[in-house]
Each structure stands twice: as structure tokens, then as C-alpha cells.
Coordinates of C-alpha atoms and ligand atoms in Angstrom, one line a residue:
Chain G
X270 CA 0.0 0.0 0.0
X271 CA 1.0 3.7 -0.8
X272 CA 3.0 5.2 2.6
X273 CA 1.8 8.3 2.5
X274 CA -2.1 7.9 1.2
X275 CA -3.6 6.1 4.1
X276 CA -6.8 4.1 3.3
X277 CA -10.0 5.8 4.2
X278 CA -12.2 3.9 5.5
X279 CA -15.2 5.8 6.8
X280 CA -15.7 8.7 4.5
X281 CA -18.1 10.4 6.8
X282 CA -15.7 10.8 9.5
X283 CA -12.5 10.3 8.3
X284 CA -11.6 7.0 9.7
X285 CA -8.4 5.6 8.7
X286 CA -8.1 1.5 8.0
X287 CA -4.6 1.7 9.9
X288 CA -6.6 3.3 12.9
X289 CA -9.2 0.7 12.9
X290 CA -6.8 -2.3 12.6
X291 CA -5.2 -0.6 15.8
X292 CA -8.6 -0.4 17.8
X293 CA -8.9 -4.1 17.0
X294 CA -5.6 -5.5 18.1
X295 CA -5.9 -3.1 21.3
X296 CA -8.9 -5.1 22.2
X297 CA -11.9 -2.8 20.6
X298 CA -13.0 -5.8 18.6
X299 CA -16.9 -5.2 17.9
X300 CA -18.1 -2.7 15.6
X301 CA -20.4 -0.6 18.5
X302 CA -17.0 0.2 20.2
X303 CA -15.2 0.7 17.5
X304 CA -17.9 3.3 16.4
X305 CA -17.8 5.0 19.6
X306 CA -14.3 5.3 19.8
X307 CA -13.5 6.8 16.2
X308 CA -16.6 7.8 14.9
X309 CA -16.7 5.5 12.2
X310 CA -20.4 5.0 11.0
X311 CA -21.8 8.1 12.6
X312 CA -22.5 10.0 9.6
X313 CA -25.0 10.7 7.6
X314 CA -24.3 7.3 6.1
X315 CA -24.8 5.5 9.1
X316 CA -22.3 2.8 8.7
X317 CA -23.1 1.5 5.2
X318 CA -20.0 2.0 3.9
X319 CA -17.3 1.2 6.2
X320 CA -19.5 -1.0 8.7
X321 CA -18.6 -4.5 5.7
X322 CA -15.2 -3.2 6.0
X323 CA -15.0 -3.1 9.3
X324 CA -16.6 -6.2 10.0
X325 CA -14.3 -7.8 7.8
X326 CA -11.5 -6.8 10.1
X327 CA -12.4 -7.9 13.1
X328 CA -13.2 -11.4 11.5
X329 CA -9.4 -11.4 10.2
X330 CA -7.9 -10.2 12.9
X331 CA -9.9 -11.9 15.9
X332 CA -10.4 -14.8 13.7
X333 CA -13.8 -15.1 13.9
X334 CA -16.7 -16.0 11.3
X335 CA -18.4 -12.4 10.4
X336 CA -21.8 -14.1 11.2
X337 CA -20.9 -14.2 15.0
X338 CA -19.6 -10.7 15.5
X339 CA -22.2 -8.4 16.9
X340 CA -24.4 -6.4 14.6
X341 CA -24.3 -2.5 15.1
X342 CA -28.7 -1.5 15.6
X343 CA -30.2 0.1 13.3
X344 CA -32.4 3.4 13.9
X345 CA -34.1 5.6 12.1
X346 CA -34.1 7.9 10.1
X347 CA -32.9 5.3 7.1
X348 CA -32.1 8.9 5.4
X349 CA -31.1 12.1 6.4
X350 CA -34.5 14.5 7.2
X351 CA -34.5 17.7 7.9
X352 CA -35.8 18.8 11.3
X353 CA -38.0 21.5 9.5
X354 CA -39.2 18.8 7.2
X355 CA -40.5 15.8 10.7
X356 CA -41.5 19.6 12.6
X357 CA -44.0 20.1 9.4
X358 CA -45.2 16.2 9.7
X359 CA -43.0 15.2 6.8
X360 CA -43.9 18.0 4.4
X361 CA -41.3 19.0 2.4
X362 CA -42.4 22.1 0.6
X363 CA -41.6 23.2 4.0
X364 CA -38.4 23.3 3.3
X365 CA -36.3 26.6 2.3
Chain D
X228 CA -12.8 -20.4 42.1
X229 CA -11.1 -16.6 41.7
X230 CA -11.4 -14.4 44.2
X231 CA -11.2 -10.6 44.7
X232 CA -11.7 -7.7 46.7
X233 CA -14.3 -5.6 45.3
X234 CA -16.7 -6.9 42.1
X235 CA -18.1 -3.5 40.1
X236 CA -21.2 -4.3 38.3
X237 CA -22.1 -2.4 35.8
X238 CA -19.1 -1.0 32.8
X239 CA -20.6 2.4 32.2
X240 CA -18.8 5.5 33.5
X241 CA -19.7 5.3 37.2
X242 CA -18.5 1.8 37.6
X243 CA -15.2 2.4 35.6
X244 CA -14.9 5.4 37.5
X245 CA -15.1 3.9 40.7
X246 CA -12.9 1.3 39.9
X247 CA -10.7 3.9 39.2
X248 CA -10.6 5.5 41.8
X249 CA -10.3 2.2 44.2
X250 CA -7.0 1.3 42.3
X251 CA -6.0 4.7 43.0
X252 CA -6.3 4.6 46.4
X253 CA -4.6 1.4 46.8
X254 CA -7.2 -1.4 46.1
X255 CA -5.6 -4.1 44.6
X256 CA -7.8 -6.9 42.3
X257 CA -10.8 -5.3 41.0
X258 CA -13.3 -7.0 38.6
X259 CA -15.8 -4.7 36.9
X260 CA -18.2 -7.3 35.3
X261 CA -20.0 -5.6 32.1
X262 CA -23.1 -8.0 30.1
X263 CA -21.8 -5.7 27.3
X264 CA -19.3 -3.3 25.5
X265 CA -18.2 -0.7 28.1
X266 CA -20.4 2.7 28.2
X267 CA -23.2 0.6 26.3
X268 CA -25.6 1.6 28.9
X269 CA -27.1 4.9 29.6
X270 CA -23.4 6.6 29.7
X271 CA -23.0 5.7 25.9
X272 CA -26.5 6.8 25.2
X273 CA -26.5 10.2 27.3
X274 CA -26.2 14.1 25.9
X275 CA -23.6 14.7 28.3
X276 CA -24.4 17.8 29.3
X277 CA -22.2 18.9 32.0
X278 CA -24.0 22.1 34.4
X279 CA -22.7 23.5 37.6
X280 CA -26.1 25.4 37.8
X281 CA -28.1 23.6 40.4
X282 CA -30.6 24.8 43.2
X283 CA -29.0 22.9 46.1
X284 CA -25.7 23.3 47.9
X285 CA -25.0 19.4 47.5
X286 CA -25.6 19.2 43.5
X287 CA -23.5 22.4 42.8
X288 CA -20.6 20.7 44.8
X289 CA -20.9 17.7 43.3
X290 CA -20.9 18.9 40.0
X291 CA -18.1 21.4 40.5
X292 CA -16.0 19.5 41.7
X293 CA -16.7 16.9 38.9
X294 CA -16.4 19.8 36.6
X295 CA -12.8 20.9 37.5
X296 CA -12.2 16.7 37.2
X297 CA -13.1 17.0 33.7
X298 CA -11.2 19.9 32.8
X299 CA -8.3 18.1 34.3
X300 CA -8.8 14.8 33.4
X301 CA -6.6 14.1 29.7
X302 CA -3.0 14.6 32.0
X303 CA -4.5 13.1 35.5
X304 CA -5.8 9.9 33.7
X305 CA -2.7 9.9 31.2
X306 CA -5.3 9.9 28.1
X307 CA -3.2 9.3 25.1
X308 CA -6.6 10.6 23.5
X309 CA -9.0 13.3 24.3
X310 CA -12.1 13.6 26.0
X311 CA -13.2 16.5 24.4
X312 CA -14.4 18.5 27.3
X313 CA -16.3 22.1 25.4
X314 CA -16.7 24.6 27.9
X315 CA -19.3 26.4 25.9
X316 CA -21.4 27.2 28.8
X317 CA -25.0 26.3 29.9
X318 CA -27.7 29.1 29.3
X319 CA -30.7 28.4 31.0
X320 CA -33.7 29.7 30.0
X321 CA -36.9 31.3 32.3
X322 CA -40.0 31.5 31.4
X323 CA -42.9 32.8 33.8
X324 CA -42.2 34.6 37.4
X325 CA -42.5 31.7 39.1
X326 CA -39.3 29.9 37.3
X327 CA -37.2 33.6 37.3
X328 CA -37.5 33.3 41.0
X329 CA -35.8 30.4 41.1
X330 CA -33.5 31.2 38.8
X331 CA -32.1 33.9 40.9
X332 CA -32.4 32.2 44.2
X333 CA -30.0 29.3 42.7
X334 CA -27.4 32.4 41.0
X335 CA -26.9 33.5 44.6
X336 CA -26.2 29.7 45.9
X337 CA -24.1 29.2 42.9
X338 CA -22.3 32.6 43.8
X339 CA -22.2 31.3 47.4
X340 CA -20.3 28.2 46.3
X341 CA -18.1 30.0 43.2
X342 CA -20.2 29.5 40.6
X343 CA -19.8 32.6 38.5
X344 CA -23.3 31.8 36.8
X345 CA -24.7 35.1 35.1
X346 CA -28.0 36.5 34.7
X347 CA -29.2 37.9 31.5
X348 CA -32.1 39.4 30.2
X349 CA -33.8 38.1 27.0
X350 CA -31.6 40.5 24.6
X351 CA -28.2 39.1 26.3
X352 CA -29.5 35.9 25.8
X353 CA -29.7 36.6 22.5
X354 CA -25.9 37.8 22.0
X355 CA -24.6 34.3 23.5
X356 CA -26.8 32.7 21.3
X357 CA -28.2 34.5 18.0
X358 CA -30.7 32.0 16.9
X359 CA -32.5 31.9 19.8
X360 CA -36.0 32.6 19.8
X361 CA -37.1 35.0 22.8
X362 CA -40.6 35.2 22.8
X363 CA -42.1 34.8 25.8
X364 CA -38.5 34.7 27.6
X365 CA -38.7 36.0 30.9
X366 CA -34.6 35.8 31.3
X367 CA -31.7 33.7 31.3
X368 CA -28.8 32.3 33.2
X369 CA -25.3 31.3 31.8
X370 CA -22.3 29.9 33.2
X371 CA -18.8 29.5 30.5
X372 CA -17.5 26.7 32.1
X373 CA -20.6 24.8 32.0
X374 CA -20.2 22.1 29.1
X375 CA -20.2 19.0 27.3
X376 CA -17.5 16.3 26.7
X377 CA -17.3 12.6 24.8
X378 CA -18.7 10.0 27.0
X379 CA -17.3 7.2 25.1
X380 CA -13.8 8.9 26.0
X381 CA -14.4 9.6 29.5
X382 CA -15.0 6.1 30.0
X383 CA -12.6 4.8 27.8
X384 CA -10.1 7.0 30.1
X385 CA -11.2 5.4 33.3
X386 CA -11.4 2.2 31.5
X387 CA -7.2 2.7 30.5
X388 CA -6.2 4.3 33.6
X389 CA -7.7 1.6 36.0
X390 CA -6.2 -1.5 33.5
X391 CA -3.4 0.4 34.2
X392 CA -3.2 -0.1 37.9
X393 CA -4.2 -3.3 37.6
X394 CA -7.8 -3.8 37.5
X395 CA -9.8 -6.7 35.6
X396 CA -12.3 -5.2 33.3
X397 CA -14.8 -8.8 32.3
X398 CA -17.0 -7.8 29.2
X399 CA -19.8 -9.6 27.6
X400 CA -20.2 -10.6 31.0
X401 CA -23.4 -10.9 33.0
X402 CA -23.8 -11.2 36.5
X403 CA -26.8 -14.0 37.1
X404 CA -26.3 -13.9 41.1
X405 CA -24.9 -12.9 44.2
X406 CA -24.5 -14.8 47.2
X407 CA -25.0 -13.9 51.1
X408 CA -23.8 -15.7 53.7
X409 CA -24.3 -14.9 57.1
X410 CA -25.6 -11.2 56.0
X411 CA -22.7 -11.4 54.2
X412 CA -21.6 -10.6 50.3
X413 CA -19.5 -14.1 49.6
X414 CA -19.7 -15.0 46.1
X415 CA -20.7 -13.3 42.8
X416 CA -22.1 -15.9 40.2
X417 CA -21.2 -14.4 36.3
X418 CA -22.2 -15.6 32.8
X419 CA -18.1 -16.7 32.9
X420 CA -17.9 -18.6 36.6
X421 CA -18.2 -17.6 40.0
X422 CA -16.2 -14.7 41.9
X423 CA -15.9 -15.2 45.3
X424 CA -15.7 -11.6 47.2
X425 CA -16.4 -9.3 50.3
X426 CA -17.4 -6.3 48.3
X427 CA -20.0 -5.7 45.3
X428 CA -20.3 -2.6 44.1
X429 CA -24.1 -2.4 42.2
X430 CA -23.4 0.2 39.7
X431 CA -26.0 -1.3 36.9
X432 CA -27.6 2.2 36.1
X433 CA -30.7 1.1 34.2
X434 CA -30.7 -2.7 35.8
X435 CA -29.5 -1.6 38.7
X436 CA -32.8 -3.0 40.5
X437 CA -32.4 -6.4 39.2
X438 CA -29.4 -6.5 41.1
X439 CA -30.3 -5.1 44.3
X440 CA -33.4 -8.1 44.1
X441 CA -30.0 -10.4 43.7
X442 CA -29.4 -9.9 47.6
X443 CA -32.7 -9.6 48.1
X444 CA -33.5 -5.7 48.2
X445 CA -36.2 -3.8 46.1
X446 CA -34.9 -0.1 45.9
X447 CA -37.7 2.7 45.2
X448 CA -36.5 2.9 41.6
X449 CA -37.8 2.3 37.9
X450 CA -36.7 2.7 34.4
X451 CA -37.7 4.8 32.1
X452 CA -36.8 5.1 28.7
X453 CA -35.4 9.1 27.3
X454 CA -34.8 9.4 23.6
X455 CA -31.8 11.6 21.3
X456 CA -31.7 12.5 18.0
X457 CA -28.1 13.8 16.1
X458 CA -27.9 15.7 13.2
X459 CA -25.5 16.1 10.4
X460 CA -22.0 18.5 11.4
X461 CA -22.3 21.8 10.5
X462 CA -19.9 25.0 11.3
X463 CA -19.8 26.2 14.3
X464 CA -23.0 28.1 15.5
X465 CA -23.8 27.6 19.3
X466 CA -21.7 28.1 22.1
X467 CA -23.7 27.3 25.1
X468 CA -25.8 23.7 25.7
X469 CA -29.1 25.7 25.7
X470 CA -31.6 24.2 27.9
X471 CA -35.3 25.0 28.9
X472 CA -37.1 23.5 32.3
X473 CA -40.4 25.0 30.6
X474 CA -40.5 22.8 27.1
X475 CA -38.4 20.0 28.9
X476 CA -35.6 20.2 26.0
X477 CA -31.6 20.3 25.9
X478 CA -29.7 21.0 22.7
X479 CA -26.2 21.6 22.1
X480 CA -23.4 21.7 19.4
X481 CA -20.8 19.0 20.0
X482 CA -16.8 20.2 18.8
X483 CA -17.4 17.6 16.0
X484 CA -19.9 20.1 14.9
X485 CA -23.1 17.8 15.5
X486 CA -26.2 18.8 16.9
X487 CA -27.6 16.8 20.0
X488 CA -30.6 17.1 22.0
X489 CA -33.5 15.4 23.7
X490 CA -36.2 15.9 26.0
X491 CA -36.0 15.8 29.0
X492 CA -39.4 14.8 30.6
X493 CA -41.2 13.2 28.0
X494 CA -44.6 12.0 28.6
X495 CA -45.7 8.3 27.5
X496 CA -42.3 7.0 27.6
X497 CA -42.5 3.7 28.7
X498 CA -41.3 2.5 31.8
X499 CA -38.9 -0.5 31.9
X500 CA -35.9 -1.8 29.6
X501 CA -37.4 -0.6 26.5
X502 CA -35.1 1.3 24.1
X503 CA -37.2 1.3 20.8
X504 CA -37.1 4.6 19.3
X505 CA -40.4 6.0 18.1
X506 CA -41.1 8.7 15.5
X507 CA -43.5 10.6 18.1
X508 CA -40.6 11.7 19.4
X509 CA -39.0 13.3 16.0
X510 CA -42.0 15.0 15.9
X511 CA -42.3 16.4 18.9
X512 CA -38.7 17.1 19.3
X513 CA -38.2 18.9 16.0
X514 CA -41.4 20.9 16.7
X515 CA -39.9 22.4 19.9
X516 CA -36.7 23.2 18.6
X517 CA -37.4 24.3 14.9
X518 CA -39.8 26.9 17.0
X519 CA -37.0 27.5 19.7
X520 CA -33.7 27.8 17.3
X521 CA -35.5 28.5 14.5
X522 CA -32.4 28.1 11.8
X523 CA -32.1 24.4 13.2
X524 CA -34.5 23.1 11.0
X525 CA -32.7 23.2 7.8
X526 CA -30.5 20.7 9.9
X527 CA -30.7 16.9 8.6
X528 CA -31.2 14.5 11.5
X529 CA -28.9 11.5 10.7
X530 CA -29.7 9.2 13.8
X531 CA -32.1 8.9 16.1
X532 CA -31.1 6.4 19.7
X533 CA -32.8 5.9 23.4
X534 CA -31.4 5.0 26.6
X535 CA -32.5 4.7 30.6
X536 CA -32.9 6.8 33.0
X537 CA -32.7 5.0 35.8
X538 CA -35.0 7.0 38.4
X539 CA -35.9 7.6 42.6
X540 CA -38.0 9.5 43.8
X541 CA -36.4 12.4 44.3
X542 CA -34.1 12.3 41.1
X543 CA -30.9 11.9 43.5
X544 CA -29.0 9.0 43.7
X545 CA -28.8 6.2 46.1
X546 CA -25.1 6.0 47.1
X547 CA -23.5 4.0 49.8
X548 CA -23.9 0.7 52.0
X549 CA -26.7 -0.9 52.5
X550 CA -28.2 -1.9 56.2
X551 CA -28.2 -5.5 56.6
X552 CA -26.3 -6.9 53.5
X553 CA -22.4 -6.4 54.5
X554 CA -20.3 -5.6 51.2
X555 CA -23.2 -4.5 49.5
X556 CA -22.8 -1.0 47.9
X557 CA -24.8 1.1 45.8
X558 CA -24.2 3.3 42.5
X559 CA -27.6 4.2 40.9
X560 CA -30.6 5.9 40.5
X561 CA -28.7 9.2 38.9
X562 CA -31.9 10.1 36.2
X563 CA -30.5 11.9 33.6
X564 CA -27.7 13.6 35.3
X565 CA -25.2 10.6 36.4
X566 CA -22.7 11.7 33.9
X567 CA -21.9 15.0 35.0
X568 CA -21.6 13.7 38.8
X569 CA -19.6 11.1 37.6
X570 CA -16.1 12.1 38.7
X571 CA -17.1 13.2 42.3
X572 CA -19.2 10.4 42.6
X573 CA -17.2 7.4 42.1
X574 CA -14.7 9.2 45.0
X575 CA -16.8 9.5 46.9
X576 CA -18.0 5.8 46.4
X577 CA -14.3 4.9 47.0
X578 CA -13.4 6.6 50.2
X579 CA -16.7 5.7 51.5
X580 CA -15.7 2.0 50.6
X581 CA -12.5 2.3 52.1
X582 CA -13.8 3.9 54.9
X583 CA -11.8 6.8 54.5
X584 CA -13.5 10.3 55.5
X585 CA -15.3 11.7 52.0
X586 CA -14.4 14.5 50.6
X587 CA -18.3 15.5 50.4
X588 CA -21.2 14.1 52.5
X589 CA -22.1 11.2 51.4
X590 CA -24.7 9.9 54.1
X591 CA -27.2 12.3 52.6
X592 CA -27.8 10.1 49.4
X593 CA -28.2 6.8 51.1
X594 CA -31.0 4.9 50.8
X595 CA -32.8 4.8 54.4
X596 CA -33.4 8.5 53.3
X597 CA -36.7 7.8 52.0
X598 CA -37.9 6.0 55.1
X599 CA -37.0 8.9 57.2
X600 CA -38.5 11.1 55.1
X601 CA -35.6 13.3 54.1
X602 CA -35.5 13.7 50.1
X603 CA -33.1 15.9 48.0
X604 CA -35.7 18.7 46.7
X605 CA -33.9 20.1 43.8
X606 CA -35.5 22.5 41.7
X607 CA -33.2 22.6 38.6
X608 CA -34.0 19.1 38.0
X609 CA -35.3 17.8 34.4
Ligands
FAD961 C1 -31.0 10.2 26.5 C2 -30.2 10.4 27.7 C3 -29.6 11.7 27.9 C4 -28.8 12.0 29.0 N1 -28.2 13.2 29.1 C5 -27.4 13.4 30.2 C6 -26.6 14.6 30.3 O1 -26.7 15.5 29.4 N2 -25.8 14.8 31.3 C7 -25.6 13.9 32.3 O2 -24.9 14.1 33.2 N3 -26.3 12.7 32.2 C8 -27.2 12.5 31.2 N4 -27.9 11.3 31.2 C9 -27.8 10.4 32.3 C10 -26.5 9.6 32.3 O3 -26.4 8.9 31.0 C11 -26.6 8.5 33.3 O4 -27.0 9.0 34.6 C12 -25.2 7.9 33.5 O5 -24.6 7.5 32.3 C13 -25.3 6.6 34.4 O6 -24.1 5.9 34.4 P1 -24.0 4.4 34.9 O7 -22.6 4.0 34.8 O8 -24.6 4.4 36.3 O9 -25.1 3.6 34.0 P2 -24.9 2.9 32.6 O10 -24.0 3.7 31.7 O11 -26.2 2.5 32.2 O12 -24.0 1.6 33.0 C14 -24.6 0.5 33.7 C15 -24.0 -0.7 33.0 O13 -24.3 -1.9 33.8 C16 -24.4 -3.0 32.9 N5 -25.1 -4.0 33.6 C17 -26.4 -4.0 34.0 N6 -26.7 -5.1 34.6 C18 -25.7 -5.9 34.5 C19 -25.4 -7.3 35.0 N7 -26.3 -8.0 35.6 N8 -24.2 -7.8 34.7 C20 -23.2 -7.1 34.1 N9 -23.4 -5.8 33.7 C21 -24.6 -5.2 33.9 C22 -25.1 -2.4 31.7 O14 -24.9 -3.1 30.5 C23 -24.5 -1.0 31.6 O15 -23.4 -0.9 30.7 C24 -28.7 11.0 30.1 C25 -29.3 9.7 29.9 C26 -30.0 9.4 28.7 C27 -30.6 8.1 28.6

């Protein structure tokens, strides 16, 4: 891998792969810590993105099957909504 | 079987905190038992909103003296990260005669016991924060070093700085039982084998009746369930956490840019473990707010979460030893303010444990206060 581009991988909040693989050997090694510790999968995106990726690295490096790690919970919204937009009962002309 | 001298239940910022603070004082093996991640509870869940602004000599202590913790706590818990402590202030809003009254009976206790907290009319309320909307304001009080910090790091920084010195932190852990002998703690029965011990430490914020009924207590307490919404970062526009006792809602901008806030006396939220969110509460919230900081509402929410508050009946907490189970110490019942009292809290927990004089009174807050009739009345309580 390129030295001086370090892999990105939560684009929402800037999480780096290095940084995650650290988390994990340090003994952060489900996806709610991880979360809470670096912010990955607090954006707007909620974890769609980097929450596979990250998954995927706690199986490597803990050396468990994906399908027992703990799944992060999903809430709502499932998009980004305005708080004008849920104060006007979900009506968007609402918005400016 | 292992043993050890004092088992923590409960990994959210009061039990690491008072493990802490045992090591510190010279305790040597420590177990804190959590069924989960650490700071999975309410501490992980919470706006962590931290207020010196309180209506009673005992809260503005407590959370003063937790306050300067914080402010000091990176270098005295050797954080190699950062617990993002904002001082952006509190401001406080009053609406009707009755509330202002109050308001400026707590400024003068707050003076009493240095806190510099500040009384402003609706147009200075205004200056600190532009967007507010002051219709109907009757005034305001602000405090600078009022604030907010990360409570995933404040725990995490416990969490390091008690491994540190030794102690065991169990997670994904559950504690099924405990064991009496004799009126005795003995034995503390986990999801991982048994822990035999003198001293447990019940500091299960949300659960924390289920195990008190483990050594055969009921404590005047429930659960109830408080929601949170997040939106997306945007440059920074609010100083202060701006909170209001009249529409029961707190809202802040975190250093990450973020907007939090919640309310803080909902009504029909269930009582109980339930931590469903519901979309009555996006409604409701957003109405308040969009109507309160107006320019909020071209804001995008981006989650929406719940946690407990885990509630007596005077909104204090029950801290201390209980009569007739030796070893047996509780942690719980802080509604939604344990975070903020955290610090001061957990040492006072651990001189009291050690049966060193505390630094505060701690006899106040124990729990034979409700059969003598003697609750904490404080007004500036949400
Ligand atoms: C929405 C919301 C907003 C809030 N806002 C604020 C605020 O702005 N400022 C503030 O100061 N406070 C706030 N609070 C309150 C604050 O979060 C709590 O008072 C504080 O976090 C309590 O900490 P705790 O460690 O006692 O409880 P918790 O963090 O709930 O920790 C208890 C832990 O015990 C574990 N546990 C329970 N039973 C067992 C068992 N049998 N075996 C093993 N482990 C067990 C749980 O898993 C949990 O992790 C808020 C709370 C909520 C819900």
C-alpha cells in the first residue's frame, strides 16, 4: 500500500483502516466500540459504507466468522431528514 | 474459584470510575463485570451535558468538583486521546415569574459556592446565542464553564487508567447472582464462573434493581426510557448547551460540529428496559426546537437512539452501603444527570468503601433516606 495515502475507510468521519486495525488489536473488537471510539459509522451514512469493511477486520484479525460478530442497531431515520421537514409532519415544501 | 476484593457491576462511567478510583487509592484486584461493551448503557446513550447550575448546595458541589475533574482529566488519567471536554457554557432559559424566581435564588447559591453563573435578560440571551427565539422569555442564566464532553472517551479514560493499575475489566459478561452468607456478600455468580468476594459494588444504572433483588433488596426505583436524535456537522454556531425546564428540551453543538438534543421529561415514555425509538418523538422534538432555534430546522437528522434513566423519587442518587447486606454498595438511581456527577461520585464511592473520610457528604444520598423522610428537593432538575 501507498506510505503516504492512508486508506479511508469511513468517508463520513475520516476513519483511517490503519486506525481501525489498531482499535482491534488493542482489544476494541466489535463494531459498537469501534464506532464509539473513532466515529466511524456516525455520519450521515450511518455505517453503510465502512461497517462490511469493518466487520471484515475484526473477523481477520480476531479470527472469527463475520456471522458471529455483533451487529451495530439500526435506527431511524434510514435517510437524512430535515428537522423543518419531521416539525411540518413530513412535508417537504416546507423546506427553504 | 477466583477471588477478589471488590466486584463493580455495571461498565458504564460510574462503575469504571469507581474502579478507578479504588486502584488509585490502593485497592488491589478489581473486577468490573459488564453484560456488554463498556459505556453501552445509559453513559453511551446520554447528551452529556455537563452544568454546575443547580438549586441545592450538594448538586453544585458535586458537580463542580466533577467539573474541574473533567477539565483536568486528559494529563490526570494519562489519556493518550481526548475527552473533548467544550466549555461552551450552559444558558438556562426562564419563562414565567415563578421559574425567574428560582433562577435567581440558585445564581446566589451558585455565587455562594463560586459559581460565577450570570443573569441575563432576553436580549443578552440573544448575544450568546443569535438564533434563539425569545418570545415569551422572561430571562436567562449562563455559566462559561458549563459544558459538554465525549462520554465514550471519559470512560474509555477510566477504562485505560484503571487497566493500568491493575484492575480486571470482564466484558460480555453478566452477573446471574450474588451470594449472602451470614448477611454477608460471599460469592458473585457471572455468565463466565463464579467470583468469590467481600465487596459488590451495584453500579448497573438502568438494571441496577435487578441487582439489588440479587441480595434480596427492592430499591424505590424504575426505568424509564429518554430518547436523542443527532444531526448532520455543520460550522460552528452555538456556544452554550441551551436548555429550557419550561419545554423539557436540551440542545447543544458537539466540537465535531453535530447537533444533539432530547427531552427531558417526556410524557408516554414507557417505563422498563425498552429502548425502541419511536417517531412521536422526531415530531415532537423537531417541533420544539425548529420553534426555539429557528435556523435548526434546515438541519438533517442523521440518527435517532434511546437509553434509561434510571429514576428515585427524588431524582438523586442512592449511594453507599446498605443496612443489613455487609459488602453490598450502591451506585444508581442518577436520572439523567449521572454523567456530569460522575467524577465526584465514584470518589466519593471509594473513600466511603474504604472507609476513608469523603471529601463530600455522602450519608445524605443513602438509601434509608426515604424512610425517614428526608428527600433531596432540587428545583433545577429535568
Ligand atoms: C437520553 C439520555 C440523555 C442523558 N443526558 C445526560 C446529560 O446531558 N448529562 C448527564 O450528566 N447525564 C445524562 N444522562 C444520564 C446519564 O447517561 C446516566 O446517569 C449515567 O450514564 C449513568 O451511568 P451508569 O454507569 O450508572 O449507568 P450505565 O451507563 O447504564 O451503566 C450500567 C452498566 O451496567 C451494565 N449491567 C447492568 N446489569 C448488569 C449485569 N447483571 N451484569 C453485568 N453488567 C450489567 C449495563 O450493561 C451498563 O453498561 C442521560 C441519559 C439518557 C438516557
Amino acid at each position: 500500500m501507498n506510505e503516504k495515502k492512508p486508506a479511508i475507510v469511513c468517508r463520513c468521519s475520516d476513519v483511517t483502516l490503519e486506525q481501525i486495525r489498531d482499535l482491534i488489536r488493542k482489544g476494541y473488537t466489535s463494531i459498537d466500540e469501534i464506532k464509539r471510539i473513532t466515529r466511524a459509522g456516525m455520519g450521515p451514512c450511518q455505517g453503510k459504507t465502512c461497517g462490511p469493511i469493518i466487520e471484515r477486520e475484526i473477523a481477520q484479525i480476531t479470527g472469527s466468522k463475520i456471522e458471529s460478530l455483533a451487529q451495530h442497531r439500526q435506527r431511524g431515520p434510514i435517510k437524512g431528514i430535515k428537522l423543518g421537514t419531521l416539525a411540518a409532519g413530513g412535508d417537504h415544501k416546507h423546506e427553504e | 474459584m477466583k477471588s477478589k476484593e471488590a466486584v463493580i457491576i455495571g461498565g458504564g462511567v460510574i462503575g469504571c470510575a469507581i474502579a478507578y478510583e479504588l486502584a488509585k487509592r490502593g485497592m488491589s484486584d478489581i473486577t468490573v463485570v459488564e453484560q456488554s461493551y463498556l459505556a453501552s448503557g445509559a453513559t453511551g446513550r446520554c447528551g452529556a451535558g455537563v452544568r454546575q447550575q443547580w438549586g441545592l448546595e450538594s448538586n453544585i458541589l458535586l458537580s463542580k468538583y466533577s467539573c474541574q475533574a473533567l477539565e483536568q482529566m486528559n494529563e490526570a488519567l494519562d489519556y493518550d486521546d481526548d475527552i473533548e471536554f467544550k466549555q461552551g457554557g450552559y444558558l438556562l432559559l426562564a419563562y414565567g415569574d415563578q421559574q425567574w424566581e428560582q433562577f435567581l435564588k440558585n445564581v446566589e447559591l451558585q455565587h455562594k459556592h463560586g459559581v460565577m453563573s450570570e443573569i441575563k435578560t432576553p436580549e443578552q440571551a440573544k448575544e450568546i446565542v443569535p438564533h434563539l427565539n425569545i418570545t415569551g422569555l422572561k430571562g436567562a442564566t449562563f455559566h462559561q464553564k458549563d459544558g459538554h464532553a465525549n462520554p465514550f472517551k471519559v470512560t474509555d479514560a477510566y477504562y485505560q487508567a484503571a487497566k493500568r493499575l491493575g484492575v480486571e475489566f470482564l466484558t460480555f459478561t453478566e452477573v446471574k447472582d450474588i451470594v449472602i452468607s451470614a448477611g454477608k456478600v460471599t460469592k458473585v455468580v457471572t455468565t463466565k464462573g463464579d467470583i468469590a468476594t467481600k465487596r459488590v459494588i451495584n453500579a448497573a444504572g438502568g438494571w441496577s434493581n435487578i441487582v439489588a433483588n440479587m441480595v434480596g433488596i427492592d430499591l424505590p426505583i424504575h426505568s424509564e426510557r429518554h430518547q436523542i436524535l443527532v444531526t448532520e456537522p455543520v460550522k460552528p454556531m452555538q456556544g452554550p448547551m441551551v436548555m429550557s425546564f419550561h419545554h423539557s428540551i436540551y440542545c447543544q453543538q458537539t466540537p465535531h460540529g453535530s447537533f444533539i438534543m432530547g427531552l427531558g421529561d417526556p410524557v408516554n415514555e414507557p417505563r422498563g428496559l425498552n429502548i425502541d425509538n419511536t417517531w412521536q418523538f422526531m415530531q415532537e422534538m423537531s417541533e420544539i426546537i425548529t420553534n426555539l432555534l429557528p435556523p435548526l430546522r434546515n438541519l438533517r437528522v442523521v440518527r435517532q437512539w434511546a437509553g434509561l434513566y434510571n429514576v428515585t423519587p427524588d431524582a438523586a442518587p442512592i449511594l453507599g452501603s446498605v443496612p443489613g447486606v455487609e459488602g453490598f454498595y450502591l451506585a444508581v438511581g442518577f436520572s439523567g444527570h449521572g454523567f456530569m456527577i460522575a467524577p465526584m461520585t465514584a470518589q466519593l464511592m471509594a473513600e466511603h468503601i474504604l472507609g476513608i473520610e469523603t471529601t463530600l457528604p455522602i450519608s445524605i444520598y443513602d438509601l434509608e433516606r426515604y424512610k425517614r423522610g428526608e428527600l433531596i428537593r432540587e428545583p433545577n432538575v429535568v
